[in-house]
Short mmCIF file of N, CA and C in Angstrom, two decimals:
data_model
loop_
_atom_site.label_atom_id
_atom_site.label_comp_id
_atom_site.label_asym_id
_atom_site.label_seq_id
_atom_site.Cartn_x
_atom_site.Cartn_y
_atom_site.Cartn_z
N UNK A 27 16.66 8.67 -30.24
CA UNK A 27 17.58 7.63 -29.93
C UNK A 27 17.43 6.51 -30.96
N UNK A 28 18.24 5.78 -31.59
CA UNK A 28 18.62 5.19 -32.47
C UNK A 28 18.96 3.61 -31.74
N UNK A 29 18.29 2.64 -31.54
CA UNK A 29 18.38 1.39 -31.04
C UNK A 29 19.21 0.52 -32.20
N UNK A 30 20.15 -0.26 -31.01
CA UNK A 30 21.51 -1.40 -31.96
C UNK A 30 20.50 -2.36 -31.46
N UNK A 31 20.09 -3.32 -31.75
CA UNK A 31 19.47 -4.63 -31.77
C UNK A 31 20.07 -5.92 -32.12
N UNK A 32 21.29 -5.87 -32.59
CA UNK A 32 22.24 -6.67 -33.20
C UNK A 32 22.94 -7.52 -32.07
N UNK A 33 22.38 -8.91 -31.71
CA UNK A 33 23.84 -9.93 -31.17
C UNK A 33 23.05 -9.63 -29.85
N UNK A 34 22.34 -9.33 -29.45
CA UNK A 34 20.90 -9.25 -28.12
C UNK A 34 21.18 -10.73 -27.42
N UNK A 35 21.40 -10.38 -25.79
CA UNK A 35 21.17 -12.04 -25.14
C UNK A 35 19.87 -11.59 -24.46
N UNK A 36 18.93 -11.80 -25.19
CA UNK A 36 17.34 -11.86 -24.95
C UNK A 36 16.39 -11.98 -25.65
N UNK A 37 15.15 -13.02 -25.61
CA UNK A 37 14.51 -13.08 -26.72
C UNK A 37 13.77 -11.52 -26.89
N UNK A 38 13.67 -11.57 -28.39
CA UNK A 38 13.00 -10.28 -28.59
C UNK A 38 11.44 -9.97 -28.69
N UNK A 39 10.92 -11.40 -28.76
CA UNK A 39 9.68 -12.25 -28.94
C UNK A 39 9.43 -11.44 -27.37
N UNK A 40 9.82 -11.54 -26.24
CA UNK A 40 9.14 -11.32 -24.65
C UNK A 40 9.17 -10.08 -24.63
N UNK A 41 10.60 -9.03 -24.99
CA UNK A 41 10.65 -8.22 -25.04
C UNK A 41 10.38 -7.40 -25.87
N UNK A 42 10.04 -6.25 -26.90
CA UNK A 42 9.83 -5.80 -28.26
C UNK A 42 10.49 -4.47 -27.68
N UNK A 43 11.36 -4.10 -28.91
CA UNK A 43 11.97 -3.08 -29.48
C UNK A 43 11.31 -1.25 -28.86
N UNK A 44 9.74 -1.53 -28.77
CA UNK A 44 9.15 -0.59 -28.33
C UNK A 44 9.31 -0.39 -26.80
N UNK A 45 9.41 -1.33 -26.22
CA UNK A 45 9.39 -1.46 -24.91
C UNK A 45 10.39 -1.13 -24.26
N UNK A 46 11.51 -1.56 -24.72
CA UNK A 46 12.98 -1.08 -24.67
C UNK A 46 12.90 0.65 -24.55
N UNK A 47 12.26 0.83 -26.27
CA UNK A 47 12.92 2.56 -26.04
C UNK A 47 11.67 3.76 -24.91
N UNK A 48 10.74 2.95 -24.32
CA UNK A 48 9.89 3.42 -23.26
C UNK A 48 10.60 3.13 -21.91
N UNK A 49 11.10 2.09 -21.99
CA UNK A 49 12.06 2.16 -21.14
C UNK A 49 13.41 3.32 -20.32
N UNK A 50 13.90 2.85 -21.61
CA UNK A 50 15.39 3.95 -21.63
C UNK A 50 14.57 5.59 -21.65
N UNK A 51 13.64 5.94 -21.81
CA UNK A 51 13.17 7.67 -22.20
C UNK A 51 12.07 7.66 -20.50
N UNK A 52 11.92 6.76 -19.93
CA UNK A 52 11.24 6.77 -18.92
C UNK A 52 11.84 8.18 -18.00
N UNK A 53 11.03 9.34 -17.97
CA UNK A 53 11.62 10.48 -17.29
C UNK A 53 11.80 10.40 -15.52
N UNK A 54 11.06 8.73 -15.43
CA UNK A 54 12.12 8.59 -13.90
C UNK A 54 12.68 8.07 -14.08
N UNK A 55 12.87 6.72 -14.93
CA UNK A 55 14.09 5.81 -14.67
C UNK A 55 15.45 6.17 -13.87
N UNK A 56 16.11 5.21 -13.76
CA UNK A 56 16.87 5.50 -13.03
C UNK A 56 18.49 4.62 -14.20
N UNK A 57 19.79 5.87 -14.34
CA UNK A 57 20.73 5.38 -15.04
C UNK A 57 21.58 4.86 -14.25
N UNK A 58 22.48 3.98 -14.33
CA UNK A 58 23.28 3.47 -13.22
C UNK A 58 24.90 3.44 -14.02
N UNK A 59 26.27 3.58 -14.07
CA UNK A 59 26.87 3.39 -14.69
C UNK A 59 28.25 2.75 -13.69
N UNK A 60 28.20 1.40 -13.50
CA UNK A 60 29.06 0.96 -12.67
C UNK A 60 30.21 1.02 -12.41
N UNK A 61 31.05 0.86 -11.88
CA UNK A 61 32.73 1.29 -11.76
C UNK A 61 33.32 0.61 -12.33
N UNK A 62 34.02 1.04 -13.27
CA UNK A 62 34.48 0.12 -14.55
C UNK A 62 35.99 0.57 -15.51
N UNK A 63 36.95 -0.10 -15.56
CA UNK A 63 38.10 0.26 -15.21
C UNK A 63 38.33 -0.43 -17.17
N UNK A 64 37.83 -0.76 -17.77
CA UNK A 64 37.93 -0.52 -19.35
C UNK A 64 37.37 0.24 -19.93
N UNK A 65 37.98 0.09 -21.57
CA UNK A 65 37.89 1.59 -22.08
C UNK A 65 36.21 1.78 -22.34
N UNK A 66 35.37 0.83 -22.55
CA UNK A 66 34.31 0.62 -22.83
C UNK A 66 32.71 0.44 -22.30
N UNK A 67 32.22 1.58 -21.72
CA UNK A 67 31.63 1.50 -20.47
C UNK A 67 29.62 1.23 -21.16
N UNK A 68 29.68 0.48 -19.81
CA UNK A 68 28.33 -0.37 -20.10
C UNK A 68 27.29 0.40 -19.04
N UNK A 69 26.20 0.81 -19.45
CA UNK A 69 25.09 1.28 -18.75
C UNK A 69 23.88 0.29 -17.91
N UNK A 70 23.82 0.79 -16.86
CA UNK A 70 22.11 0.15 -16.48
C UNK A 70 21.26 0.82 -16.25
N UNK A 71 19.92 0.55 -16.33
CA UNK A 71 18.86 1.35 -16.50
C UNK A 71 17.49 0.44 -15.99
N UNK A 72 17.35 0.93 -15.36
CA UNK A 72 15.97 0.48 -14.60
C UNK A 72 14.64 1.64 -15.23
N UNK A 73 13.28 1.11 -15.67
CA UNK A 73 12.52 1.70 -16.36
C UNK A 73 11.20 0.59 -16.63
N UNK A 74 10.62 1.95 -16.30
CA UNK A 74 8.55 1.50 -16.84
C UNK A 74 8.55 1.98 -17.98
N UNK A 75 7.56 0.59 -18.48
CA UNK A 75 6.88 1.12 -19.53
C UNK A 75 5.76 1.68 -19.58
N UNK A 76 5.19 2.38 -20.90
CA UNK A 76 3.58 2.76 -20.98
C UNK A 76 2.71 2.02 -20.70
N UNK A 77 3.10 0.54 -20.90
CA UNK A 77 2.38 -0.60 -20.21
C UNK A 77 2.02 -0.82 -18.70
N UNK A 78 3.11 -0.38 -17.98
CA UNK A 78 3.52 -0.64 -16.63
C UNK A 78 4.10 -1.72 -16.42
N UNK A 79 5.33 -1.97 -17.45
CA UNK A 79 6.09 -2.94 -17.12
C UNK A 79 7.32 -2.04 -16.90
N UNK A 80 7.55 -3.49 -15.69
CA UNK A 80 9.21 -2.87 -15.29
C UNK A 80 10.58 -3.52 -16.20
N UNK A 81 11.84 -3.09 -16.54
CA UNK A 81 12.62 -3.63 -17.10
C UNK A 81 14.10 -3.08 -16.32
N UNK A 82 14.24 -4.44 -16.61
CA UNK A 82 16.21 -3.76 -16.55
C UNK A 82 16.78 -3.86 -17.70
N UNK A 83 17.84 -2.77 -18.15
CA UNK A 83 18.62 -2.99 -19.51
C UNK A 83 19.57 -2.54 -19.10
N UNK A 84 20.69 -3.30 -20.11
CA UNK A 84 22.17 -3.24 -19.71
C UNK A 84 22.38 -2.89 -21.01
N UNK A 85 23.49 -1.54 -21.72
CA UNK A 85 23.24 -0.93 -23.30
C UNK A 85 24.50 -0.13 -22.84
N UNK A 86 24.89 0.12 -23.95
CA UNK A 86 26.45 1.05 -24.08
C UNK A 86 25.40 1.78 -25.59
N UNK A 87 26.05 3.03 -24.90
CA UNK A 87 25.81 4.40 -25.91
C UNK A 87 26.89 5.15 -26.72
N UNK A 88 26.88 6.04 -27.53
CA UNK A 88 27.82 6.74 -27.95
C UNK A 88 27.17 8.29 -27.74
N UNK A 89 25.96 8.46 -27.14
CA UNK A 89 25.38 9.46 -27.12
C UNK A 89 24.33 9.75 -28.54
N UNK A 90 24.34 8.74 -29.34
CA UNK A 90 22.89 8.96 -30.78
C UNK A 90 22.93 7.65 -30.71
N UNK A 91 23.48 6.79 -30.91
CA UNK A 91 23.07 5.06 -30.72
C UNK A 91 23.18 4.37 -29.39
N UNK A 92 22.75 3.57 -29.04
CA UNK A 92 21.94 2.81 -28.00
C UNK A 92 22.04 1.34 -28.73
N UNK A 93 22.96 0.62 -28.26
CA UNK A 93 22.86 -0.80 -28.05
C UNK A 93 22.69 -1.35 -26.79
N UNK A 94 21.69 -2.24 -27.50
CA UNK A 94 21.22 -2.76 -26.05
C UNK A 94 21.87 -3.82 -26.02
N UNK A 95 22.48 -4.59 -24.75
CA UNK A 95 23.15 -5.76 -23.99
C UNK A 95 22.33 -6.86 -23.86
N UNK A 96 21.31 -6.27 -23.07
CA UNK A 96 20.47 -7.82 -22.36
C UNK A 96 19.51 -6.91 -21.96
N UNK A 97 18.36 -7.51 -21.52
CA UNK A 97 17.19 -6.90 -20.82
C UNK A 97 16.24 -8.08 -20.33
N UNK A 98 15.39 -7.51 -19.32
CA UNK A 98 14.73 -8.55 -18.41
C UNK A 98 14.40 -7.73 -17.47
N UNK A 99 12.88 -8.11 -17.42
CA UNK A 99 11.65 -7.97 -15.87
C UNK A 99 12.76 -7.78 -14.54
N UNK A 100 12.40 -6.28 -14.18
CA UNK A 100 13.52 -6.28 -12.66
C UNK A 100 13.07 -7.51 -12.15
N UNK A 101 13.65 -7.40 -10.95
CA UNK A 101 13.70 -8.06 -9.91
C UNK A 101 12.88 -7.51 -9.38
N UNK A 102 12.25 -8.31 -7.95
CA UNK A 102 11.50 -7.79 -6.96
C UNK A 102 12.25 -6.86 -6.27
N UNK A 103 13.67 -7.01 -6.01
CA UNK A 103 14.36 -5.96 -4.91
C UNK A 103 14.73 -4.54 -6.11
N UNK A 104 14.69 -5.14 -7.42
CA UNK A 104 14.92 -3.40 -8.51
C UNK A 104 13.70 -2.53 -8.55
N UNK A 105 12.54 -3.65 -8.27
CA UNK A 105 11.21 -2.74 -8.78
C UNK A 105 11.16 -2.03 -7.19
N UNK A 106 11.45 -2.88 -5.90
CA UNK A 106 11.19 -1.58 -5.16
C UNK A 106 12.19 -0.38 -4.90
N UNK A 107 13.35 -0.37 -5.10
CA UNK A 107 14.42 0.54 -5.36
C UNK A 107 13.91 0.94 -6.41
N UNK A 108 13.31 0.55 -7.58
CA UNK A 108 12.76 1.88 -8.49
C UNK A 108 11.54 2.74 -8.15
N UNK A 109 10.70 1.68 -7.20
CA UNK A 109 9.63 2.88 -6.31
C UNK A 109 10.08 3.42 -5.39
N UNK A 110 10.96 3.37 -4.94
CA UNK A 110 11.33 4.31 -3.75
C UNK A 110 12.12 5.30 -4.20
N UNK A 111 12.88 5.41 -5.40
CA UNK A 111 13.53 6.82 -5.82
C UNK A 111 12.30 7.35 -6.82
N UNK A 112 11.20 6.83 -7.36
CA UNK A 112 10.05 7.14 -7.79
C UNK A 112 9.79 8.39 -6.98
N UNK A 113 9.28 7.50 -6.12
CA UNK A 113 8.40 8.41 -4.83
C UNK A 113 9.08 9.53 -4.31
N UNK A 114 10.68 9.28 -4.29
CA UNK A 114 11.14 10.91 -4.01
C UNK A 114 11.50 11.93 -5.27
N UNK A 115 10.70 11.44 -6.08
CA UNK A 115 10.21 12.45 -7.22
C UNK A 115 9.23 13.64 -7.26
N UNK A 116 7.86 12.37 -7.15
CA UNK A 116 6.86 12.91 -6.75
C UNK A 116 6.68 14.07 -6.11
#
């Protein structure tokens, strides 16, 4: 996967580039793709890192590039909706 980094509403200083693509490859994460009625459709993605950090990212793909939108530490109510479809992994 090939990361767009260009025009980001997030510092990149909190977040790093690495973290992002541990994110998005996280083999539980979870993809979300909202109901969306333009031609141009925007992804969400909830994901741990190797660290054990949690993230949310918002990124439009073409299927080989990956721009990312925004990103930021879930929420308390994303991180447990990401352990609870976790756990019915397991």
């Amino acid at each position: 996967m090939e990361l767009d980094l260009i025009d980001v509403h997030f510092d990149l200083k909190s977040i790093k580039p690495r973290e992002l693509e541990e994110a998005l490859e996280d083999p539980f994460g979870l993809r979300l793709l909202p109901d969306h009625e333009t031609g141009e459709s925007r992804f969400y993605a909830l994901g741990r890192t190797v660290a054990d950090r949690y993230l949310f990212v918002c990124f439009w793909t073409d299927g080989k590039r990956t721009r990312v939108i925004a990103a930021r530490p879930m929420s308390d109510g994303e991180q447990r909706f990401y352990e609870r479809k976790y756990a019915e992994f397991k």
